Amino acid sequence: MIKLNRNIQPDINLVDKIDFFEPEVVNLDNGIPVYLIDTGIQDIIKIEFLFNAGSWYQDKLLVAKFTNKMLKEGTESYTSEEIAEKIDYYGAHLETSADKDMAYISFYSLNKHLDNTLPIISEVIKCPVFPDNDLEIYKQNRKQEFIISNKKVRYLARRKFNELIFGKNYPYGRLFDKDDFDRIERDDLINFFKDFYYPENCKIIIAGKIRKDMVNLLNRHFGGYNGSPQKINKKKIINIEPNISRRVHVKKDDAIQSAIRIGKVLFNKKHPDFLKLLVLNTVLGGYFGSRLMTNIREEKGYTYGIGSAVVSLHNSGYFFITSEIGAEVTQKAIDEIYYEIKVLKEKKIPESELDIVRNYMLGSFLRSMDGAFALSENLKGILEYGLDNSYNRNFIEIIKNISAEELRNLAQKYLDENSLFEMKVGK
Amino acid sequence: MIDFDKFELDNGLKVIVHKDINTPIVAMNILYNVGARDEDPDKTGFAHLFEHLMFGGSVNIPKYDIPLEKAGGENNAFTNNDITNYYLTIPKQNLELAFWLESDRMLNLAFSTKSLEVQRNVVIEEFKQSYLNQPYGDVWLMLKPLAYKIHPYKWPTIGKEISHIENATMDDVKAFYKKFYNPNNAILTVAGNVETRNIKKLAEKWFGPVLQETKYNRSLPMEPVQTEIRNLTVKRKVPFDAIYKVYHICARTDQEYHTTDLISDILSNGDSSRLYTRLVKEQKLFSEINAYITGDIDNGLFVFTGKLVNGVKMKDAEKAIENEIEKIKDIQVKDEELRKVKNKIESSLEFSEINVLNKAMNLSFSELLGDADLINQEKSKYSSVTIEGIHQTANEIFRKDNCSTLYYFAN
């Protein structure tokens, strides 16, 4: 037997082939498009409703989130207790969430119980009544939760950073405060619901093992109503007006770590440089072996974790670096962050490093397309921007072919130190 | 149902293979049978610190992450009271690389001084970030030693105090490695579109030459039955009062484990659960409330945690929790309520089988508990829980002198 030579690494083969799944699209009778991802093995299903009803669309702070979260707290035929009881009884799971752009209602169930649970979901989507009593409880409890979160340096830094880069008046930068919870009224939710939760503003994604009668079931429960908006596209165009001072320090003298965020407003997925910036971002702070992680955690031990991200929003986008750092080494870590950015602008990324990043990203991409639920997440990310699989194909090409020179040029173009904002919360 | 094959190498490494043809990704999970409970009381937090050091280079591979990332893989690890678990996912064609990486760090570490120095700092920052710089972050630092007096569950996985991590030496590291990081103390699971005979070949090739060590025989002191009410009151800089109550329960492999788990589901799983509907929605005493079991391998805890609505008195809040406890002790649960929590379990077991990595982790852990096939028996064990069983177990657990309470006041 030949002695095993452990110094020789087994061969690596690049991820060369990724199968893109093309979902089937069916329109319900009232026009709601349904995207079907029928690749599941288990007899389970996820039904997700997407509405353009995120905080971007609200005139009063917190209304988008509250409308979304209160959908399951009572409808024309069911109380919130009855809804909870039925959903739990059939082992199903109903989750609602709203971010800056979108509102989601995600429903998970065993296929065999759908006939019992869909009538409830149908009411949640079509005729919530936002009962006063449930609303008061919800306001009270979320307000307390917010007051607790506000004691966390990381949470504070995230909030204040958005205000810093987008400005106090821009929808992505406007911050709610604890008093805003008290200002929410039932009528706010009723009106927001009427304005944004109607069929023309809705998409449905179904993922899992799809029953043959699925489209009929959906038509019965969601295809026969026609809510219509009171007002459409009423949003005034507002300009982004970032904070005048680029470096802001929120003092918290008892904090033993500081939370920092450094970054700036950029653009969204539709911009030709977006995907390229994802590669640059991965090099800087997008994976465990990234430069920030290697330098600031693995070389110096200043933090438990540091990372960066490029975020796409429907009407904008931004780049940020985030970390929580020991109070006594915070400035040193910040200096290292700017140093790493400077290096990206001045020196081409070595091919060996770029190779790691390309392969890591291709592997991640493969994982992001693995299984019905992952596929539905991927689809969501492109549907919201009116994109299709050509976006995914383009991404693969960019990962494989972008050059070190192009990445350096991108760093010079977008990561000028004088264009970056810095938020520090801590000592 | 998760089908699997199982074999053992001559050096004692247990290997489990699960075939799932529906994914281009393979998951590899290595469970080392060592957790915070195996630590020296004066060197706590060591199992977790050690987990960090496992990424600091092995005898033939200077940096664990780089080759894996280059192969399109991704990995992580966690440590708890009982185990240290390492896992990765990798495109199928590069699976052998995973064998190379994992077998090398089982063979021997590089024991770099620099890595120890840096990771000590990283873990200290983790300690600060998760336990000290968060409102209510220090709860378990206090609750564990209140509930456990003898058993090593009395310290949290992160460690009793930062100085234990600061004082870790290279000799400690080497001794720990020698004692626990051996093939005969590990369970390897591979899940994906793979054939058992190939996995066997790869396992023998890469892990076969790793020498076994003296078998570690765990003999931990049993926590004596608690016979007095234990209370601790603290004041902290937090916005609202909170209450934490814990009761001792059975071990993970005991008969009444599944019954105990369903009791916690009746009380607190979902928006229709008793604590949420009664104490949050009807009585408006808590802004949030939870009940769950820790699920530790040795005798664990039944935990209640609640944040009080502003203005509610601590004694009223506690009374309300105790009322619910009395109800589940005194009045038999209805058929329909039991059916509901069983349905929820059935569904969550089904959903847990979507993902190969999840399956690989569960198989390794079940094997540690005695048999990988235990994962396939979960559903029937939960479904055979009875109304009488719940009544009896609730009465055994919820004795006043089996309870430790932490009153956490805002100052």
Short mmCIF file of C-alpha atoms in Angstrom, two decimals, chain A:
data_model
loop_
_atom_site.label_atom_id
_atom_site.label_comp_id
_atom_site.label_asym_id
_atom_site.label_seq_id
_atom_site.Cartn_x
_atom_site.Cartn_y
_atom_site.Cartn_z
CA MET A 1 0.00 0.00 0.00
CA ILE A 2 1.28 3.46 -0.89
CA LYS A 3 1.71 5.62 2.13
CA LEU A 4 -0.81 8.39 2.23
CA ASN A 5 0.77 11.76 1.54
CA ARG A 6 -1.23 14.27 3.51
CA ASN A 7 0.72 17.20 2.17
CA ILE A 8 -0.96 16.80 -1.16
CA GLN A 9 -4.42 18.24 -1.25
CA PRO A 10 -7.04 16.18 -3.10
CA ASP A 11 -8.04 17.68 -6.43
CA ILE A 12 -10.68 20.33 -6.51
CA ASN A 13 -13.16 20.62 -9.32
CA LEU A 14 -14.84 23.90 -9.94
CA VAL A 15 -18.57 24.15 -9.78
CA ASP A 16 -19.07 24.25 -13.53
CA LYS A 17 -22.69 23.43 -14.03
CA ILE A 18 -25.58 24.99 -12.19
CA ASP A 19 -29.07 24.05 -13.26
CA PHE A 20 -31.36 27.02 -13.27
CA PHE A 21 -34.85 26.19 -12.34
CA GLU A 22 -37.55 27.91 -14.36
CA PRO A 23 -40.71 28.14 -12.29
CA GLU A 24 -44.08 27.63 -13.92
CA VAL A 25 -46.25 30.75 -13.77
CA VAL A 26 -50.03 30.64 -13.56
CA ASN A 27 -52.41 33.57 -13.15
CA LEU A 28 -55.36 33.30 -10.79
CA ASP A 29 -58.74 34.51 -12.03
CA ASN A 30 -58.17 37.95 -10.55
CA GLY A 31 -54.72 38.17 -12.11
CA ILE A 32 -52.49 37.32 -9.13
CA PRO A 33 -49.43 35.61 -10.60
CA VAL A 34 -48.49 32.33 -8.92
CA TYR A 35 -44.95 30.96 -9.30
CA LEU A 36 -44.75 27.21 -8.80
CA ILE A 37 -41.55 25.53 -7.60
CA ASP A 38 -42.52 21.89 -7.58
CA THR A 39 -39.27 20.20 -6.57
CA GLY A 40 -40.08 19.09 -3.06
CA ILE A 41 -39.61 15.55 -1.80
CA GLN A 42 -41.36 15.80 1.57
CA ASP A 43 -45.10 16.22 1.60
CA ILE A 44 -44.85 19.81 2.75
CA ILE A 45 -45.49 23.18 1.21
CA LYS A 46 -44.59 26.82 1.64
CA ILE A 47 -46.98 29.43 0.30
CA GLU A 48 -45.67 32.96 0.31
CA PHE A 49 -47.58 36.13 -0.47
CA LEU A 50 -45.59 39.18 -1.51
CA PHE A 51 -47.05 42.68 -1.39
CA ASN A 52 -45.33 45.95 -2.23
CA ALA A 53 -46.22 47.20 1.23
CA GLY A 54 -43.00 47.87 3.11
CA SER A 55 -42.16 50.93 5.17
CA TRP A 56 -41.24 52.84 1.99
CA TYR A 57 -44.97 53.24 1.34
CA GLN A 58 -46.07 54.46 4.76
CA ASP A 59 -46.78 58.09 5.61
CA LYS A 60 -46.83 57.46 9.34
CA LEU A 61 -44.01 55.63 11.05
CA LEU A 62 -44.50 51.95 11.96
CA VAL A 63 -47.75 51.60 10.02
CA ALA A 64 -46.39 49.17 7.41
CA LYS A 65 -44.96 46.83 10.03
CA PHE A 66 -48.01 47.00 12.26
CA THR A 67 -50.43 46.35 9.40
CA ASN A 68 -48.41 43.32 8.38
CA LYS A 69 -48.00 41.96 11.91
CA MET A 70 -51.65 42.48 12.81
CA LEU A 71 -53.01 40.57 9.79
CA LYS A 72 -53.30 37.39 11.85
CA GLU A 73 -54.80 39.09 14.90
CA GLY A 74 -58.42 38.81 13.83
CA THR A 75 -60.50 38.71 10.65
CA GLU A 76 -64.17 39.05 9.77
CA SER A 77 -64.92 35.44 10.76
CA TYR A 78 -62.14 34.52 13.20
CA THR A 79 -60.69 36.02 16.37
CA SER A 80 -56.94 36.06 16.81
CA GLU A 81 -57.29 33.15 19.27
CA GLU A 82 -59.22 31.09 16.74
CA ILE A 83 -56.66 31.77 14.03
CA ALA A 84 -53.80 30.76 16.32
CA GLU A 85 -55.65 27.68 17.52
CA LYS A 86 -56.44 26.38 14.00
CA ILE A 87 -52.97 27.03 12.63
CA ASP A 88 -51.35 25.33 15.62
CA TYR A 89 -53.81 22.45 15.61
CA TYR A 90 -52.86 21.47 12.08
CA GLY A 91 -49.16 21.82 12.82
CA ALA A 92 -48.86 24.69 10.38
CA HIS A 93 -46.85 27.85 10.76
CA LEU A 94 -47.82 31.36 9.75
CA GLU A 95 -45.23 34.09 9.70
CA THR A 96 -45.58 37.67 8.59
CA SER A 97 -42.84 40.21 8.09
CA ALA A 98 -42.31 43.59 6.52
CA ASP A 99 -39.07 45.24 5.54
CA LYS A 100 -38.26 48.53 3.87
CA ASP A 101 -39.86 47.59 0.55
CA MET A 102 -42.01 44.51 0.86
CA ALA A 103 -44.50 42.82 3.13
CA TYR A 104 -44.60 39.04 3.29
CA ILE A 105 -47.02 36.45 4.57
CA SER A 106 -45.38 33.03 4.66
CA PHE A 107 -47.35 29.93 5.38
CA TYR A 108 -45.86 26.48 5.99
CA SER A 109 -48.00 23.36 6.15
CA LEU A 110 -48.18 19.64 5.63
CA ASN A 111 -50.00 19.11 2.33
CA LYS A 112 -52.60 16.92 3.94
CA HIS A 113 -53.91 19.72 6.15
CA LEU A 114 -54.20 22.43 3.49
CA ASP A 115 -57.95 22.04 3.10
CA ASN A 116 -58.38 22.88 6.75
CA THR A 117 -55.91 25.73 6.95
CA LEU A 118 -56.27 27.64 3.68
CA PRO A 119 -59.69 29.10 4.59
CA ILE A 120 -57.99 30.82 7.54
CA ILE A 121 -55.12 32.13 5.43
CA SER A 122 -57.64 33.37 2.92
CA GLU A 123 -59.27 35.55 5.59
CA VAL A 124 -55.93 36.76 6.89
CA ILE A 125 -55.01 37.97 3.40
CA LYS A 126 -58.39 39.36 2.42
CA CYS A 127 -60.30 40.60 5.43
CA PRO A 128 -58.33 41.34 8.58
CA VAL A 129 -60.14 43.64 11.00
CA PHE A 130 -57.30 44.80 13.29
CA PRO A 131 -59.21 44.56 16.58
CA ASP A 132 -58.48 47.38 19.03
CA ASN A 133 -57.82 45.13 21.98
CA ASP A 134 -55.25 43.00 20.13
CA LEU A 135 -53.69 46.14 18.71
CA GLU A 136 -53.26 47.72 22.14
CA ILE A 137 -51.51 44.59 23.44
CA TYR A 138 -49.30 44.44 20.40
CA LYS A 139 -48.34 48.12 20.68
CA GLN A 140 -47.48 47.79 24.35
CA ASN A 141 -45.33 44.68 23.88
CA ARG A 142 -43.48 45.83 20.77
CA LYS A 143 -42.75 49.13 22.43
CA GLN A 144 -41.13 47.31 25.35
CA GLU A 145 -39.19 45.15 22.95
CA PHE A 146 -37.95 48.25 21.17
CA ILE A 147 -36.87 49.89 24.43
CA ILE A 148 -34.84 46.79 25.26
CA SER A 149 -33.29 46.60 21.78
CA ASN A 150 -32.32 50.22 22.05
CA LYS A 151 -29.96 49.27 24.89
CA LYS A 152 -27.92 47.15 22.48
CA VAL A 153 -25.03 48.90 20.78
CA ARG A 154 -25.43 46.84 17.62
CA TYR A 155 -29.11 47.74 17.24
CA LEU A 156 -28.43 51.42 17.85
CA ALA A 157 -25.63 51.51 15.33
CA ARG A 158 -27.79 49.88 12.66
CA ARG A 159 -30.63 52.32 13.14
CA LYS A 160 -28.55 55.43 13.36
CA PHE A 161 -26.46 54.42 10.38
CA ASN A 162 -29.53 54.36 8.14
CA GLU A 163 -30.44 57.84 9.28
CA LEU A 164 -26.87 58.96 8.72
CA ILE A 165 -26.57 57.81 5.11
CA PHE A 166 -30.13 58.40 3.87
CA GLY A 167 -31.04 61.44 5.95
CA LYS A 168 -33.88 61.98 8.40
CA ASN A 169 -36.55 62.61 5.79
CA TYR A 170 -35.90 59.92 3.23
CA PRO A 171 -38.15 56.87 3.78
CA TYR A 172 -35.16 54.52 4.27
CA GLY A 173 -33.60 56.86 6.82
CA ARG A 174 -36.62 57.99 8.82
CA LEU A 175 -36.52 56.47 12.29
CA PHE A 176 -39.41 55.67 14.59
CA ASP A 177 -39.05 56.28 18.29
CA LYS A 178 -40.82 54.86 21.34
CA ASP A 179 -43.60 57.45 21.22
CA ASP A 180 -44.46 56.43 17.68
CA PHE A 181 -45.83 53.16 19.07
CA ASP A 182 -48.44 55.11 21.02
CA ARG A 183 -49.46 57.06 17.93
CA ILE A 184 -50.56 54.02 15.92
CA GLU A 185 -54.33 53.84 15.52
CA ARG A 186 -56.59 51.18 14.14
CA ASP A 187 -57.65 53.39 11.23
CA ASP A 188 -54.03 53.74 10.12
CA LEU A 189 -53.86 50.00 9.60
CA ILE A 190 -57.26 49.74 7.94
CA ASN A 191 -56.27 52.43 5.47
CA PHE A 192 -52.81 51.08 4.78
CA PHE A 193 -54.32 47.65 4.20
CA LYS A 194 -56.82 49.05 1.72
CA ASP A 195 -54.11 50.93 -0.13
CA PHE A 196 -51.56 48.18 -0.46
CA TYR A 197 -52.98 44.71 0.14
CA TYR A 198 -54.95 44.13 -3.06
CA PRO A 199 -54.58 41.56 -5.85
CA GLU A 200 -52.78 43.76 -8.37
CA ASN A 201 -50.13 44.43 -5.77
CA CYS A 202 -49.64 40.75 -4.89
CA LYS A 203 -47.53 37.81 -6.05
CA ILE A 204 -47.59 34.26 -4.73
CA ILE A 205 -44.70 31.80 -4.62
CA ILE A 206 -45.43 28.14 -3.90
CA ALA A 207 -42.55 25.82 -3.06
CA GLY A 208 -42.41 22.19 -2.05
CA LYS A 209 -44.28 19.17 -3.25
CA ILE A 210 -47.20 20.74 -5.03
CA ARG A 211 -50.59 19.06 -4.97
CA LYS A 212 -52.35 18.58 -8.32
CA ASP A 213 -55.31 20.64 -7.17
CA MET A 214 -53.13 23.47 -5.87
CA VAL A 215 -54.01 26.07 -8.47
CA ASN A 216 -57.72 25.29 -8.05
CA LEU A 217 -57.38 25.58 -4.29
CA LEU A 218 -55.64 28.93 -4.63
CA ASN A 219 -58.22 30.16 -7.09
CA ARG A 220 -60.99 29.23 -4.72
CA HIS A 221 -59.40 31.07 -1.82
CA PHE A 222 -57.49 33.93 -3.40
CA GLY A 223 -58.63 34.23 -7.03
CA GLY A 224 -62.11 35.61 -6.59
CA TYR A 225 -61.66 38.95 -4.90
CA ASN A 226 -60.86 42.32 -6.30
CA GLY A 227 -59.78 44.85 -3.76
CA SER A 228 -58.77 48.06 -5.38
CA PRO A 229 -56.44 50.73 -4.20
CA GLN A 230 -57.65 54.12 -3.12
CA LYS A 231 -54.49 55.72 -4.32
CA ILE A 232 -51.65 54.44 -6.46
CA ASN A 233 -48.09 55.65 -6.79
CA LYS A 234 -48.82 58.50 -4.52
CA LYS A 235 -45.25 58.53 -3.28
CA LYS A 236 -43.60 61.88 -3.64
CA ILE A 237 -40.07 61.77 -4.94
CA ILE A 238 -37.79 62.81 -2.13
CA ASN A 239 -34.07 63.32 -2.41
CA ILE A 240 -31.57 61.56 -0.24
CA GLU A 241 -29.99 64.13 2.05
CA PRO A 242 -27.36 62.45 4.17
CA ASN A 243 -26.18 63.86 7.44
CA ILE A 244 -23.75 66.74 7.12
CA SER A 245 -21.20 65.27 9.46
CA ARG A 246 -19.80 61.97 8.16
CA ARG A 247 -18.45 60.65 11.42
CA VAL A 248 -20.89 60.30 14.28
CA HIS A 249 -20.22 58.94 17.74
CA VAL A 250 -23.14 58.01 19.97
CA LYS A 251 -21.79 57.94 23.52
CA LYS A 252 -22.55 54.98 25.76
CA ASP A 253 -20.13 55.15 28.63
CA ASP A 254 -21.04 51.81 30.18
CA ALA A 255 -20.54 49.84 26.96
CA ILE A 256 -17.63 47.40 27.09
CA GLN A 257 -17.75 46.97 23.32
CA SER A 258 -18.45 49.52 20.63
CA ALA A 259 -20.62 48.78 17.64
CA ILE A 260 -19.49 50.35 14.41
CA ARG A 261 -20.92 50.74 10.93
CA ILE A 262 -19.02 52.23 8.04
CA GLY A 263 -20.49 52.64 4.57
CA LYS A 264 -22.48 54.68 2.10
CA VAL A 265 -25.48 54.81 -0.19
CA LEU A 266 -25.00 52.99 -3.47
CA PHE A 267 -27.61 51.47 -5.80
CA ASN A 268 -29.65 48.34 -6.32
CA LYS A 269 -29.50 45.12 -8.31
CA LYS A 270 -30.45 46.79 -11.55
CA HIS A 271 -27.23 48.81 -11.66
CA PRO A 272 -24.58 47.22 -13.91
CA ASP A 273 -21.94 47.39 -11.17
CA PHE A 274 -24.04 45.74 -8.46
CA LEU A 275 -23.03 42.13 -9.10
CA LYS A 276 -19.42 43.13 -9.55
CA LEU A 277 -19.47 44.88 -6.22
CA LEU A 278 -20.72 41.66 -4.64
CA VAL A 279 -17.43 40.07 -5.63
CA LEU A 280 -15.40 42.98 -4.29
CA ASN A 281 -17.45 42.88 -1.09
CA THR A 282 -16.78 39.17 -0.65
CA VAL A 283 -13.05 39.83 -0.80
CA LEU A 284 -13.32 42.61 1.75
CA GLY A 285 -15.77 41.20 4.29
CA GLY A 286 -18.17 38.73 2.76
CA TYR A 287 -16.85 35.38 3.98
CA PHE A 288 -14.85 33.86 6.80
CA GLY A 289 -11.57 34.16 4.92
CA SER A 290 -12.22 37.79 3.97
CA ARG A 291 -9.60 40.47 4.52
CA LEU A 292 -11.46 42.15 7.37
CA MET A 293 -12.06 38.86 9.17
CA THR A 294 -8.48 37.71 8.60
CA ASN A 295 -6.89 40.94 9.72
CA ILE A 296 -9.15 42.11 12.52
CA ARG A 297 -10.34 38.81 14.01
CA GLU A 298 -7.88 36.10 13.00
CA GLU A 299 -4.68 38.19 13.18
CA LYS A 300 -5.48 40.63 15.96
CA GLY A 301 -8.35 39.17 17.95
CA TYR A 302 -10.09 42.57 18.27
CA THR A 303 -13.57 41.16 17.63
CA TYR A 304 -15.72 38.04 17.59
CA GLY A 305 -16.88 38.92 14.11
CA ILE A 306 -16.65 41.52 11.37
CA GLY A 307 -18.28 41.59 7.97
CA SER A 308 -19.50 43.73 5.13
CA ALA A 309 -22.44 43.62 2.77
CA VAL A 310 -23.96 45.25 -0.27
CA VAL A 311 -27.70 45.68 0.12
CA SER A 312 -30.22 46.20 -2.65
CA LEU A 313 -33.40 48.18 -2.01
CA HIS A 314 -36.15 48.88 -4.50
CA ASN A 315 -35.32 52.57 -4.66
CA SER A 316 -31.70 52.64 -3.60
CA GLY A 317 -29.03 50.47 -2.04
CA TYR A 318 -26.11 50.69 0.32
CA PHE A 319 -22.81 49.22 1.38
CA PHE A 320 -21.73 48.73 4.98
CA ILE A 321 -19.13 47.19 7.24
CA THR A 322 -20.27 46.08 10.71
CA SER A 323 -18.62 44.83 13.88
CA GLU A 324 -18.66 44.89 17.66
CA ILE A 325 -15.23 45.60 19.03
CA GLY A 326 -13.66 45.74 22.49
CA ALA A 327 -13.85 49.34 23.72
CA GLU A 328 -10.12 49.64 24.22
CA VAL A 329 -9.23 48.55 20.67
CA THR A 330 -12.06 50.19 18.73
CA GLN A 331 -9.95 52.91 17.14
CA LYS A 332 -7.25 50.45 16.17
CA ALA A 333 -9.83 48.26 14.46
CA ILE A 334 -11.34 51.22 12.62
CA ASP A 335 -7.88 52.19 11.37
CA GLU A 336 -7.41 48.64 10.08
CA ILE A 337 -10.74 48.81 8.25
CA TYR A 338 -9.65 51.94 6.37
CA TYR A 339 -6.31 50.34 5.73
CA GLU A 340 -7.95 47.32 4.07
CA ILE A 341 -10.09 49.61 1.93
CA LYS A 342 -7.00 51.53 0.90
CA VAL A 343 -5.23 48.33 -0.12
CA LEU A 344 -8.18 47.33 -2.30
CA LYS A 345 -7.90 50.65 -4.11
CA GLU A 346 -4.14 50.53 -4.54
CA LYS A 347 -3.24 46.92 -5.20
CA LYS A 348 -4.74 44.33 -7.46
CA ILE A 349 -6.12 41.31 -5.64
CA PRO A 350 -3.69 38.41 -6.16
CA GLU A 351 -5.01 35.72 -8.49
CA SER A 352 -4.66 33.05 -5.80
CA GLU A 353 -6.97 34.97 -3.48
CA LEU A 354 -9.39 35.79 -6.26
CA ASP A 355 -9.51 32.11 -7.08
CA ILE A 356 -10.64 31.27 -3.57
CA VAL A 357 -13.31 33.95 -3.71
CA ARG A 358 -14.61 32.81 -7.11
CA ASN A 359 -14.92 29.21 -5.99
CA TYR A 360 -16.41 30.10 -2.63
CA MET A 361 -19.03 32.27 -4.34
CA LEU A 362 -19.90 29.58 -6.86
CA GLY A 363 -20.33 27.09 -4.01
CA SER A 364 -22.54 29.54 -2.15
CA PHE A 365 -24.54 30.09 -5.27
CA LEU A 366 -25.05 26.36 -5.66
CA ARG A 367 -26.30 26.19 -2.06
CA SER A 368 -28.66 29.09 -2.69
CA MET A 369 -30.35 27.03 -5.42
CA ASP A 370 -30.50 23.79 -3.42
CA GLY A 371 -34.03 22.64 -2.64
CA ALA A 372 -37.48 24.11 -3.14
CA PHE A 373 -37.30 26.60 -0.26
CA ALA A 374 -33.89 27.91 -1.29
CA LEU A 375 -35.15 28.27 -4.86
CA SER A 376 -38.11 30.27 -3.65
CA GLU A 377 -35.82 32.66 -1.76
CA ASN A 378 -33.70 33.11 -4.84
CA LEU A 379 -36.77 33.71 -7.01
CA LYS A 380 -38.11 36.28 -4.54
CA GLY A 381 -34.87 38.24 -4.80
CA ILE A 382 -35.15 38.62 -8.56
CA LEU A 383 -38.95 38.86 -8.93
CA GLU A 384 -39.12 41.93 -6.75
CA TYR A 385 -36.95 43.76 -9.25
CA GLY A 386 -38.70 42.43 -12.31
CA LEU A 387 -35.61 40.37 -13.16
CA ASP A 388 -35.35 36.76 -14.32
CA ASN A 389 -32.85 33.92 -14.52
CA SER A 390 -30.65 35.91 -16.89
CA TYR A 391 -29.67 37.85 -13.75
CA ASN A 392 -28.47 34.59 -12.17
CA ARG A 393 -26.61 33.61 -15.34
CA ASN A 394 -24.95 36.97 -15.48
CA PHE A 395 -23.89 36.63 -11.85
CA ILE A 396 -22.15 33.32 -12.61
CA GLU A 397 -20.31 34.87 -15.55
CA ILE A 398 -19.17 37.81 -13.44
CA ILE A 399 -17.96 35.57 -10.61
CA LYS A 400 -15.98 33.49 -13.09
CA ASN A 401 -14.51 36.25 -15.22
CA ILE A 402 -14.18 39.54 -13.40
CA SER A 403 -10.55 40.65 -13.39
CA ALA A 404 -8.41 41.92 -10.54
CA GLU A 405 -7.96 45.15 -12.42
CA GLU A 406 -11.67 45.72 -12.76
CA LEU A 407 -12.12 45.07 -9.06
CA ARG A 408 -9.43 47.60 -8.22
CA ASN A 409 -11.13 50.13 -10.45
CA LEU A 410 -14.42 49.47 -8.68
CA ALA A 411 -12.78 50.02 -5.31
CA GLN A 412 -11.38 53.33 -6.54
CA LYS A 413 -14.75 54.34 -7.93
CA TYR A 414 -16.93 53.44 -4.94
CA LEU A 415 -14.80 53.11 -1.83
CA ASP A 416 -13.18 56.50 -1.57
CA GLU A 417 -12.57 57.05 2.13
CA ASN A 418 -13.95 60.57 1.92
CA SER A 419 -17.26 59.27 0.65
CA LEU A 420 -17.79 56.87 3.56
CA PHE A 421 -19.90 57.49 6.63
CA GLU A 422 -18.94 56.18 10.04
CA MET A 423 -21.22 55.43 12.98
CA LYS A 424 -19.77 54.43 16.33
CA VAL A 425 -21.88 53.54 19.36
CA GLY A 426 -19.94 53.02 22.56
CA LYS A 427 -17.38 54.65 24.81
#
